[in-house]
PDB file of C-alpha atoms in Angstrom:
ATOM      1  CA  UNK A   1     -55.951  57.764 -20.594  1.00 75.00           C
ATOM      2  CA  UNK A   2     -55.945  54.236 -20.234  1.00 92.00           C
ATOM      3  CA  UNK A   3     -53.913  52.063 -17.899  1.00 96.00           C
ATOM      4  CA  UNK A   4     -51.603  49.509 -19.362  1.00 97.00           C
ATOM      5  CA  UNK A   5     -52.120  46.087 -17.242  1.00 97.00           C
ATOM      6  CA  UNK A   6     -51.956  42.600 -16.025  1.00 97.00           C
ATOM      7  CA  UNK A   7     -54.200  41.053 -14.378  1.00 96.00           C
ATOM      8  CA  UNK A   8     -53.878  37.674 -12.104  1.00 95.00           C
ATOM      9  CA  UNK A   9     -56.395  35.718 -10.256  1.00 92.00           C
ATOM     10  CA  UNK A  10     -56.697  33.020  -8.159  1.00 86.00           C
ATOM     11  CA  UNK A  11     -58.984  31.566 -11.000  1.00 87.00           C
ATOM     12  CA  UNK A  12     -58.785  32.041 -14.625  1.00 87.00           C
ATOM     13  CA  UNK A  13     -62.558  32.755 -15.366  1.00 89.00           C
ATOM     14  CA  UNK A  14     -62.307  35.561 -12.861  1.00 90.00           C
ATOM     15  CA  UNK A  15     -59.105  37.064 -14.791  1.00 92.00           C
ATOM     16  CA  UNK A  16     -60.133  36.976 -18.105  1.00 92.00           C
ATOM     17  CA  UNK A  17     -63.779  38.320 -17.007  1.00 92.00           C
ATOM     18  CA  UNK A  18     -62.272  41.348 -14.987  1.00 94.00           C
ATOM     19  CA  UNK A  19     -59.900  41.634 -18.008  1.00 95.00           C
ATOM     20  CA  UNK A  20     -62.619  41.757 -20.272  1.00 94.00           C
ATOM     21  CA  UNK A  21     -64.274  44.759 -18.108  1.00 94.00           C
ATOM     22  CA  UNK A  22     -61.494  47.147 -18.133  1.00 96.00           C
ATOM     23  CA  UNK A  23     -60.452  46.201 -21.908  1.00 96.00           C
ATOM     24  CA  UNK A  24     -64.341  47.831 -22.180  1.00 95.00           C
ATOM     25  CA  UNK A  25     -63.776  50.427 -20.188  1.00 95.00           C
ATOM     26  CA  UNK A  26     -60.821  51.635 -22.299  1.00 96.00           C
ATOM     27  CA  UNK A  27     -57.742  50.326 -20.392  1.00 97.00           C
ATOM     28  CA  UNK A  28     -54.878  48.573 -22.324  1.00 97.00           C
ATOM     29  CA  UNK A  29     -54.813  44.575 -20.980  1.00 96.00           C
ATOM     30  CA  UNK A  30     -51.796  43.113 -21.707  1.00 96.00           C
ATOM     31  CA  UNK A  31     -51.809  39.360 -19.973  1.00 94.00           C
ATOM     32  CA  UNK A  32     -54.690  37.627 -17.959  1.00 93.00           C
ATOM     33  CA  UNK A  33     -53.902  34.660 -16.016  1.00 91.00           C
ATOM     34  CA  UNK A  34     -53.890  32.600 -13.302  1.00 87.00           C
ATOM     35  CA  UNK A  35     -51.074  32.569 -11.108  1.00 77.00           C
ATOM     36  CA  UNK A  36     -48.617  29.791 -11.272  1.00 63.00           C
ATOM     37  CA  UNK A  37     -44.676  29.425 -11.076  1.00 65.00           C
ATOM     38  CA  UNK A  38     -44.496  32.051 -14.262  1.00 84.00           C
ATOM     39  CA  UNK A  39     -46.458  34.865 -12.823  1.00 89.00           C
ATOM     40  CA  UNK A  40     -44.561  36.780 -11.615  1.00 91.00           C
ATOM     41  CA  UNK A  41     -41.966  36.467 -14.849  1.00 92.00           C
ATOM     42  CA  UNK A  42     -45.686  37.415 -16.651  1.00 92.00           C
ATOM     43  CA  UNK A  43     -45.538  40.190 -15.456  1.00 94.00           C
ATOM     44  CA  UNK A  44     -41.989  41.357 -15.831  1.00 94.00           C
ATOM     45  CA  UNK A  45     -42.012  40.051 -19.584  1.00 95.00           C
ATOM     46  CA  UNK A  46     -45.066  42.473 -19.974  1.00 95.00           C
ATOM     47  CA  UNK A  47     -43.328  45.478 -17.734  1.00 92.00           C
ATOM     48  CA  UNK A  48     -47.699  47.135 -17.113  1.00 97.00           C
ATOM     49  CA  UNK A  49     -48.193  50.145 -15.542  1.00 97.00           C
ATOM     50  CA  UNK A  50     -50.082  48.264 -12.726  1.00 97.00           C
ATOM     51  CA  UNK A  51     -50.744  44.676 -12.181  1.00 97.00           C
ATOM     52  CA  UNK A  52     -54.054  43.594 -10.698  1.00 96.00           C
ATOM     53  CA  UNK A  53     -53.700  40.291  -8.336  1.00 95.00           C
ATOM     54  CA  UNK A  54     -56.710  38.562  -6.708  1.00 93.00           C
ATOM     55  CA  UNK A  55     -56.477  36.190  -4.434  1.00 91.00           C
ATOM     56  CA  UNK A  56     -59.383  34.612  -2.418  1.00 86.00           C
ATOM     57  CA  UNK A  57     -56.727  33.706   0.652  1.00 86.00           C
ATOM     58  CA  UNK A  58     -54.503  36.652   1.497  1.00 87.00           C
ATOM     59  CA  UNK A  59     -53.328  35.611   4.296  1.00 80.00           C
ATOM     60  CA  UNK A  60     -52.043  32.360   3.200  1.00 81.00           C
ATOM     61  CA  UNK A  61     -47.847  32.282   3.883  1.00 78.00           C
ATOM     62  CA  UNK A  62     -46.226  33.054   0.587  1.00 84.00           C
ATOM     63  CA  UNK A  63     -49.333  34.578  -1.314  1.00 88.00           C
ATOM     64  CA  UNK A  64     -47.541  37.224  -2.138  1.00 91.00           C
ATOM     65  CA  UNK A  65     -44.126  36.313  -3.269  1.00 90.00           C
ATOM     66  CA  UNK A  66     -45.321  37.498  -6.933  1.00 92.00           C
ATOM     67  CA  UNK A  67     -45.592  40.938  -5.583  1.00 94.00           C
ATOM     68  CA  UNK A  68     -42.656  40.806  -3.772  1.00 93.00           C
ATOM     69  CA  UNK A  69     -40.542  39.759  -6.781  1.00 93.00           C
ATOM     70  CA  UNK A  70     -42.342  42.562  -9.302  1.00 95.00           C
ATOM     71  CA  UNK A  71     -41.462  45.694  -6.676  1.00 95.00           C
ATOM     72  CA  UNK A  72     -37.921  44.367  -6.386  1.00 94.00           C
ATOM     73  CA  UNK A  73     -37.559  43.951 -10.141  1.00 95.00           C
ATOM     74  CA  UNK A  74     -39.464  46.537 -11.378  1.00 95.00           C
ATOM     75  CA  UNK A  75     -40.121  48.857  -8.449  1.00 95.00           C
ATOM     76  CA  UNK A  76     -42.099  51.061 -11.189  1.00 96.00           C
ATOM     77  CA  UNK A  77     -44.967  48.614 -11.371  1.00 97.00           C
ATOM     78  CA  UNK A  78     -47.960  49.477  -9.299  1.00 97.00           C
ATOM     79  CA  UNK A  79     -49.551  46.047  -7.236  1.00 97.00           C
ATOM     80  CA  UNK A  80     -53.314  46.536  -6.233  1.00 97.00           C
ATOM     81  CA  UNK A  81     -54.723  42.825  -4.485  1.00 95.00           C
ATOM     82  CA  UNK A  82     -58.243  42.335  -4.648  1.00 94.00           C
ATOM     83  CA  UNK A  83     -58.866  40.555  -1.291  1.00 90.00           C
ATOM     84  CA  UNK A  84     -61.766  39.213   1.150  1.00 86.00           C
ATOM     85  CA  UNK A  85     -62.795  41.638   3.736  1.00 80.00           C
ATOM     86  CA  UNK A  86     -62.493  42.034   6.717  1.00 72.00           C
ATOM     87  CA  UNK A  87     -58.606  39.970   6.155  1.00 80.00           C
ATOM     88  CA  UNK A  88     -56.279  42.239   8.223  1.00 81.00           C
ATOM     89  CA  UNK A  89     -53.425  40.060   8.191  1.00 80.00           C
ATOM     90  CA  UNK A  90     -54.261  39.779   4.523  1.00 85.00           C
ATOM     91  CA  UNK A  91     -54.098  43.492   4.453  1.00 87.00           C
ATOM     92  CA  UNK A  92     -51.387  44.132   6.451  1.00 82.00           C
ATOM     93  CA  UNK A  93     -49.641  41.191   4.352  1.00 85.00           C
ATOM     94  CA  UNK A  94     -49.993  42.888   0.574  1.00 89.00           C
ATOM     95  CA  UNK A  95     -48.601  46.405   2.147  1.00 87.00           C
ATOM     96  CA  UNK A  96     -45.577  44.383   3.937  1.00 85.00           C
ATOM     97  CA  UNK A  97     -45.067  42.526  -0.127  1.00 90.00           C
ATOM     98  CA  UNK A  98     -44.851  45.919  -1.453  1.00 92.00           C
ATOM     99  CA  UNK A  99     -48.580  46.258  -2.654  1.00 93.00           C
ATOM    100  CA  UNK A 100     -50.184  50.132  -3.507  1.00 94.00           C
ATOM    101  CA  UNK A 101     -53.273  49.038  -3.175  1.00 94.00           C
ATOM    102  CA  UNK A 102     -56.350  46.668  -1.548  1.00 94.00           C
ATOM    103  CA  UNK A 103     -59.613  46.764  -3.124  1.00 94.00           C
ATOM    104  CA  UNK A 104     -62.258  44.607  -1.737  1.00 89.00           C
ATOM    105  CA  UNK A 105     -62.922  41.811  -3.850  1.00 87.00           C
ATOM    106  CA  UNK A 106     -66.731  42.851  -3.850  1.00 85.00           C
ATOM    107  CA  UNK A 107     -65.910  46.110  -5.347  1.00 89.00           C
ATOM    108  CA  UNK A 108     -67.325  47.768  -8.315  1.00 90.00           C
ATOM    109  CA  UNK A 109     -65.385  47.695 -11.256  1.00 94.00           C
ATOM    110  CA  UNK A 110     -65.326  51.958 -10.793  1.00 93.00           C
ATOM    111  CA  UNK A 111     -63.698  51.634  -7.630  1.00 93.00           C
ATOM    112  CA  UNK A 112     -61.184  48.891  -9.220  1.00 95.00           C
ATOM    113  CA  UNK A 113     -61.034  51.387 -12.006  1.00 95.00           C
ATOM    114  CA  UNK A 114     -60.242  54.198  -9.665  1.00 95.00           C
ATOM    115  CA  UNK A 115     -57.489  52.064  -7.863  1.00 95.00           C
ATOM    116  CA  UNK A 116     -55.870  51.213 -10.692  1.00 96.00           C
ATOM    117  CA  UNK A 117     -55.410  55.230 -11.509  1.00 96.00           C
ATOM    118  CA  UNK A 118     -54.126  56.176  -7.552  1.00 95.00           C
ATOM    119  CA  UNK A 119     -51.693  52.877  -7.892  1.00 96.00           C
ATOM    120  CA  UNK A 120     -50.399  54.223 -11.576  1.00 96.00           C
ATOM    121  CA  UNK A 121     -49.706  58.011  -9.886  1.00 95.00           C
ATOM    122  CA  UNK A 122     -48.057  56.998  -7.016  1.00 94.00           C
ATOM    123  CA  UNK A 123     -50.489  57.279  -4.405  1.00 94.00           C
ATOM    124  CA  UNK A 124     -52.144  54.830  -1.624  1.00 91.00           C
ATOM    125  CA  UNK A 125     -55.297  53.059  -2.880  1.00 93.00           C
ATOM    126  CA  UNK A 126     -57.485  51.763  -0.221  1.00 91.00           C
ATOM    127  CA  UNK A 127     -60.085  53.088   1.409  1.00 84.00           C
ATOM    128  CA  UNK A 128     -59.904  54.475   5.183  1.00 81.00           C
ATOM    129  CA  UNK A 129     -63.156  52.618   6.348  1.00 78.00           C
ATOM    130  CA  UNK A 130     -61.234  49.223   5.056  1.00 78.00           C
ATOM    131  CA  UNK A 131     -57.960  50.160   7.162  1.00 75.00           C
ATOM    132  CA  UNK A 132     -60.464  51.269   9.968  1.00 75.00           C
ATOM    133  CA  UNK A 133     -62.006  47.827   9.700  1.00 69.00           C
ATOM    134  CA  UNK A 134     -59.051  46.050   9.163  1.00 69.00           C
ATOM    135  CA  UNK A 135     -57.457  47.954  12.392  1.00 67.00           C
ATOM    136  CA  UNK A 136     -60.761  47.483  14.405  1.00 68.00           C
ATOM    137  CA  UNK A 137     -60.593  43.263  13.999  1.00 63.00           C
ATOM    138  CA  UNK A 138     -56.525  43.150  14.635  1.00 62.00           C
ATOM    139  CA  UNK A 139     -57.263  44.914  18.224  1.00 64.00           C
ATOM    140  CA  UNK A 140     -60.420  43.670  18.665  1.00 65.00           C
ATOM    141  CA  UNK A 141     -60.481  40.102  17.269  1.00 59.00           C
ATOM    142  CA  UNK A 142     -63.739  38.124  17.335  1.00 53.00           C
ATOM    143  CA  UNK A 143     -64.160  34.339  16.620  1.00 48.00           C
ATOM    144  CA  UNK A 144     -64.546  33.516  13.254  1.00 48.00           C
ATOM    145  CA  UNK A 145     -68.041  32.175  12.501  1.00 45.00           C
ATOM    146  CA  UNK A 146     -68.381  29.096  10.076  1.00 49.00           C
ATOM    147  CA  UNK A 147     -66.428  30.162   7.165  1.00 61.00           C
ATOM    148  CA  UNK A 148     -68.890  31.170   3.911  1.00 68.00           C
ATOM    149  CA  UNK A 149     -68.101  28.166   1.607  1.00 70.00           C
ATOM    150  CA  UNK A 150     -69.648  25.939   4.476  1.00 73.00           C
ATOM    151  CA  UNK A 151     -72.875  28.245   4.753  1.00 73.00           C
ATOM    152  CA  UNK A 152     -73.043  27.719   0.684  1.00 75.00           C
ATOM    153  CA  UNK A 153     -72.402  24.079   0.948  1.00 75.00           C
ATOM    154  CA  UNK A 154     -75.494  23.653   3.249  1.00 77.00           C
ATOM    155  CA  UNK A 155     -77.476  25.772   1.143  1.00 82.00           C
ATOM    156  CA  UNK A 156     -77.112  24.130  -1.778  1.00 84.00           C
ATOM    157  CA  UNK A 157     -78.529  20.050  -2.893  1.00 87.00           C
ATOM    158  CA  UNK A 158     -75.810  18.117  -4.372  1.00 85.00           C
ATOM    159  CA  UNK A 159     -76.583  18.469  -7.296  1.00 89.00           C
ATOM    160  CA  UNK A 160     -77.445  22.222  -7.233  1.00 89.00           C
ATOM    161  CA  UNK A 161     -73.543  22.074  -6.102  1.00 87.00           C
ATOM    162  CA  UNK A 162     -72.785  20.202  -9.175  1.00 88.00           C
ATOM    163  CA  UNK A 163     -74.105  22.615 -11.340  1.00 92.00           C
ATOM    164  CA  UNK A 164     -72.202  25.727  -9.922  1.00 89.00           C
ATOM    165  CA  UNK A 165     -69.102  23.739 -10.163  1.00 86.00           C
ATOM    166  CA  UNK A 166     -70.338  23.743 -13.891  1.00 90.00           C
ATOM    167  CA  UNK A 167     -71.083  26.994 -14.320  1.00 90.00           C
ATOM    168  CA  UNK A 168     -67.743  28.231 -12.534  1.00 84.00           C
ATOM    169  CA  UNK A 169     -66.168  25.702 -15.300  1.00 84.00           C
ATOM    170  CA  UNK A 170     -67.757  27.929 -17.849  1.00 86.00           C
ATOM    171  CA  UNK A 171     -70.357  25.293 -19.158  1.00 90.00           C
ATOM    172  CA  UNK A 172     -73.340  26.609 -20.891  1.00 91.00           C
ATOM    173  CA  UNK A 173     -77.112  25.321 -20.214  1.00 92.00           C
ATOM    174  CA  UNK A 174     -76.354  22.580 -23.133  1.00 93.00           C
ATOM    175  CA  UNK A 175     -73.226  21.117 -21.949  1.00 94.00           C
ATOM    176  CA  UNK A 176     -74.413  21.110 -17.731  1.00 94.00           C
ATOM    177  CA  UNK A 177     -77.530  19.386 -19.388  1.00 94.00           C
ATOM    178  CA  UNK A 178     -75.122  16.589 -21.693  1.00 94.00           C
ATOM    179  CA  UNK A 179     -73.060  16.289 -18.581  1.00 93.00           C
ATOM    180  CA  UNK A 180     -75.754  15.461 -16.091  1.00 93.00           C
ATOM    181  CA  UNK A 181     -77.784  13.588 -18.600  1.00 94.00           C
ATOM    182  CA  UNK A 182     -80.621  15.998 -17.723  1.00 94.00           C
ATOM    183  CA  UNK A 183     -83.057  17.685 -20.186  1.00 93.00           C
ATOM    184  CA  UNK A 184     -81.896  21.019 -21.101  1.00 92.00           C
ATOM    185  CA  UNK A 185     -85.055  22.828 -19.326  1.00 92.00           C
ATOM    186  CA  UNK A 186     -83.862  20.924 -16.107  1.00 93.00           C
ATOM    187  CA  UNK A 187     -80.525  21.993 -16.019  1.00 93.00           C
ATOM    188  CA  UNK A 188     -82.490  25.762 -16.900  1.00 93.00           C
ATOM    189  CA  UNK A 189     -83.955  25.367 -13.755  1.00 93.00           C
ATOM    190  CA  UNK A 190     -81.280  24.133 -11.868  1.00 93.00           C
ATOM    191  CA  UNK A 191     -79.173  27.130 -12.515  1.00 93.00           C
ATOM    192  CA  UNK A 192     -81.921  29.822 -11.886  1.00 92.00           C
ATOM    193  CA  UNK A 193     -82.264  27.957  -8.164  1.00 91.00           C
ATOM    194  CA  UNK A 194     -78.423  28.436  -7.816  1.00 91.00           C
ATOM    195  CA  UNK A 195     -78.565  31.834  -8.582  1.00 90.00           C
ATOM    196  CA  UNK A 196     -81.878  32.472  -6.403  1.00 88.00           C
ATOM    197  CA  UNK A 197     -80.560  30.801  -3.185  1.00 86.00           C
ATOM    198  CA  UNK A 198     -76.749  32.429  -3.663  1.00 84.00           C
ATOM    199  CA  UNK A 199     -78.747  35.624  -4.501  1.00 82.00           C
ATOM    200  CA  UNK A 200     -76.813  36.633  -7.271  1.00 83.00           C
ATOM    201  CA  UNK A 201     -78.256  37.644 -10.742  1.00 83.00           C
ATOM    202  CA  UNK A 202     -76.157  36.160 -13.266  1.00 87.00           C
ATOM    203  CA  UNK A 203     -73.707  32.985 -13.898  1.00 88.00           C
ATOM    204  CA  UNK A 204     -70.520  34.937 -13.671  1.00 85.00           C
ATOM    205  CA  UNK A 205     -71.117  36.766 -10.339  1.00 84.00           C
ATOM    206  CA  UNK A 206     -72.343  32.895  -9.070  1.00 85.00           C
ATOM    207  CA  UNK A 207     -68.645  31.536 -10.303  1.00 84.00           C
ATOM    208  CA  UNK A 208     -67.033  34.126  -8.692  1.00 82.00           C
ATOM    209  CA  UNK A 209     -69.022  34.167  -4.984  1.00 81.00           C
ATOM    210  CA  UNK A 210     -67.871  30.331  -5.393  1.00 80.00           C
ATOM    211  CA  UNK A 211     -64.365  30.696  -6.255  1.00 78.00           C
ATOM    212  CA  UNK A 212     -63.980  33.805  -3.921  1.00 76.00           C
ATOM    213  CA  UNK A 213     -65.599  31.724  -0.415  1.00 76.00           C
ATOM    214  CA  UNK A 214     -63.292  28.816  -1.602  1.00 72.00           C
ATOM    215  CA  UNK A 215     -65.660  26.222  -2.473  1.00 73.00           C
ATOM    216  CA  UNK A 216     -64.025  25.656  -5.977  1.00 68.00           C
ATOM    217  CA  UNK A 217     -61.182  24.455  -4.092  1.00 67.00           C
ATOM    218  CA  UNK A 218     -63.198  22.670  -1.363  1.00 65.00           C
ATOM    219  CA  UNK A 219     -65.495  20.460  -3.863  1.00 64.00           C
ATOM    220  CA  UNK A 220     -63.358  18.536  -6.075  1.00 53.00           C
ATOM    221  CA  UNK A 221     -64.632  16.000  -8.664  1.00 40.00           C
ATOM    222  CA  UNK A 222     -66.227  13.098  -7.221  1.00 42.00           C
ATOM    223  CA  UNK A 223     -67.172  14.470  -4.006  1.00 46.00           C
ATOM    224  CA  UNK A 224     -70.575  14.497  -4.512  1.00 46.00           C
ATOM    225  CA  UNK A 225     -72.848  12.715  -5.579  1.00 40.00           C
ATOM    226  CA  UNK A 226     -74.142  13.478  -9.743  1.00 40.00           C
ATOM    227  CA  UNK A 227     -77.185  12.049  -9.225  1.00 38.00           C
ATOM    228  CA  UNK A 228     -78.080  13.523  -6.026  1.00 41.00           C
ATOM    229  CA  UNK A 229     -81.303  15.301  -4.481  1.00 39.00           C
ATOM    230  CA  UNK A 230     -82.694  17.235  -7.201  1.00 39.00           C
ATOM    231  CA  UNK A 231     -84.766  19.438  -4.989  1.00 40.00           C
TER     232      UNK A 231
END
């Protein structure tokens, strides 16, 4: 039987995509949206079974204040974040908000799927080997290397980075080519070297590696330059 939801991301395209993978998978989607000041009355005006939130900084003060409101208001509605591992404080922050679940944000959609059904009956969804990682780094913290939106920033030319940013808009070959003033073959070949140096195999999963490491939020129109390096 199929769950009756809501889901909420960080960023829209990764909302209505995830949306559109349960809605496949047989599950009843009743909202998909970013969150904003009305979230959380989103989901109360929709009263789901569970509510999906994912959220690219978990540990951020006051990430959670959706959840927090839902299980106060409606205590019946099951919260399962989709998070960044390792993020113990992240972790340890959706449980504290009243979350029933973390599900890596690299997950499956199965293991979503399966969350989703342990959240709806009551029961603890997350995995031991993410508590056991989450527990290892709280007692055992290491220094945090440079953070992965700076690795993809140096990876990428500027205008490779210009045409994620376009693809993570949603743009299709023919409007990344009208927008660059590029021949549509170039911009072709501009997004198969995006996807071959982030090592992903399709558009969506390269819009979602960039909103997930932050770097949607980190480039911002005009800093950098359109017409740079095309290499």
């Amino acid at each position: 039987m199929g769950v009756r939801l809501v889901v909420i991301d960080d960023h829209r395209l990764l909302a209505e995509a995830l949306a559109s993978a349960l809605k496949l998978r047989g599950h009843r989607v009743l909202a998909a949206a970013s969150p904003a000041a009305g979230a959380a009355d989103l989901v109360l005006s929709r009263s789901p079974e569970v509510c999906l939130i994912g959220t690219s900084s978990p540990a951020d003060p006051g990430v959670f204040e959706t959840v927090s409101r839902v299980k106060r208001e409606r205590p019946a509605v099951a919260v399962v974040v989709l998070g960044p591992v390792p993020c113990p404080r992240g972790i340890a922050a959706a449980f504290a908000a009243g979350a029933s679940g973390y599900v890596r944000q690299d997950e499956r959609i199965e293991g979503v799927e399966r969350a989703m059904v342990k959240a709806r009956a009551g029961e603890v969804a997350v995995s031991p080997q993410l508590l056991q990682s989450a527990f290892a780094e709280l007692l055992n913290p290491v220094e945090e290397p440079d953070d992965e939106g700076s690795r993809l920033l140096q990876m990428l030319t500027p205008r490779e980075i210009e045409v994620l940013m376009r693809v993570a808009e949603g743009e299709d070959t023919r409007l990344i080519a009208a927008g660059m003033s590029i021949a549509p073959s170039t911009a072709r070949t501009h997004v198969q070297r995006v996807l071959m140096k982030l090592g992903v195999g399709s558009r969506l999963e390269a819009a979602a590696l960039a909103a997930r490491t932050g770097l949607l939020d980190r480039v911002t129109a005009g800093s950098f330059p359109s017409g740079g390096s095309a290499s």
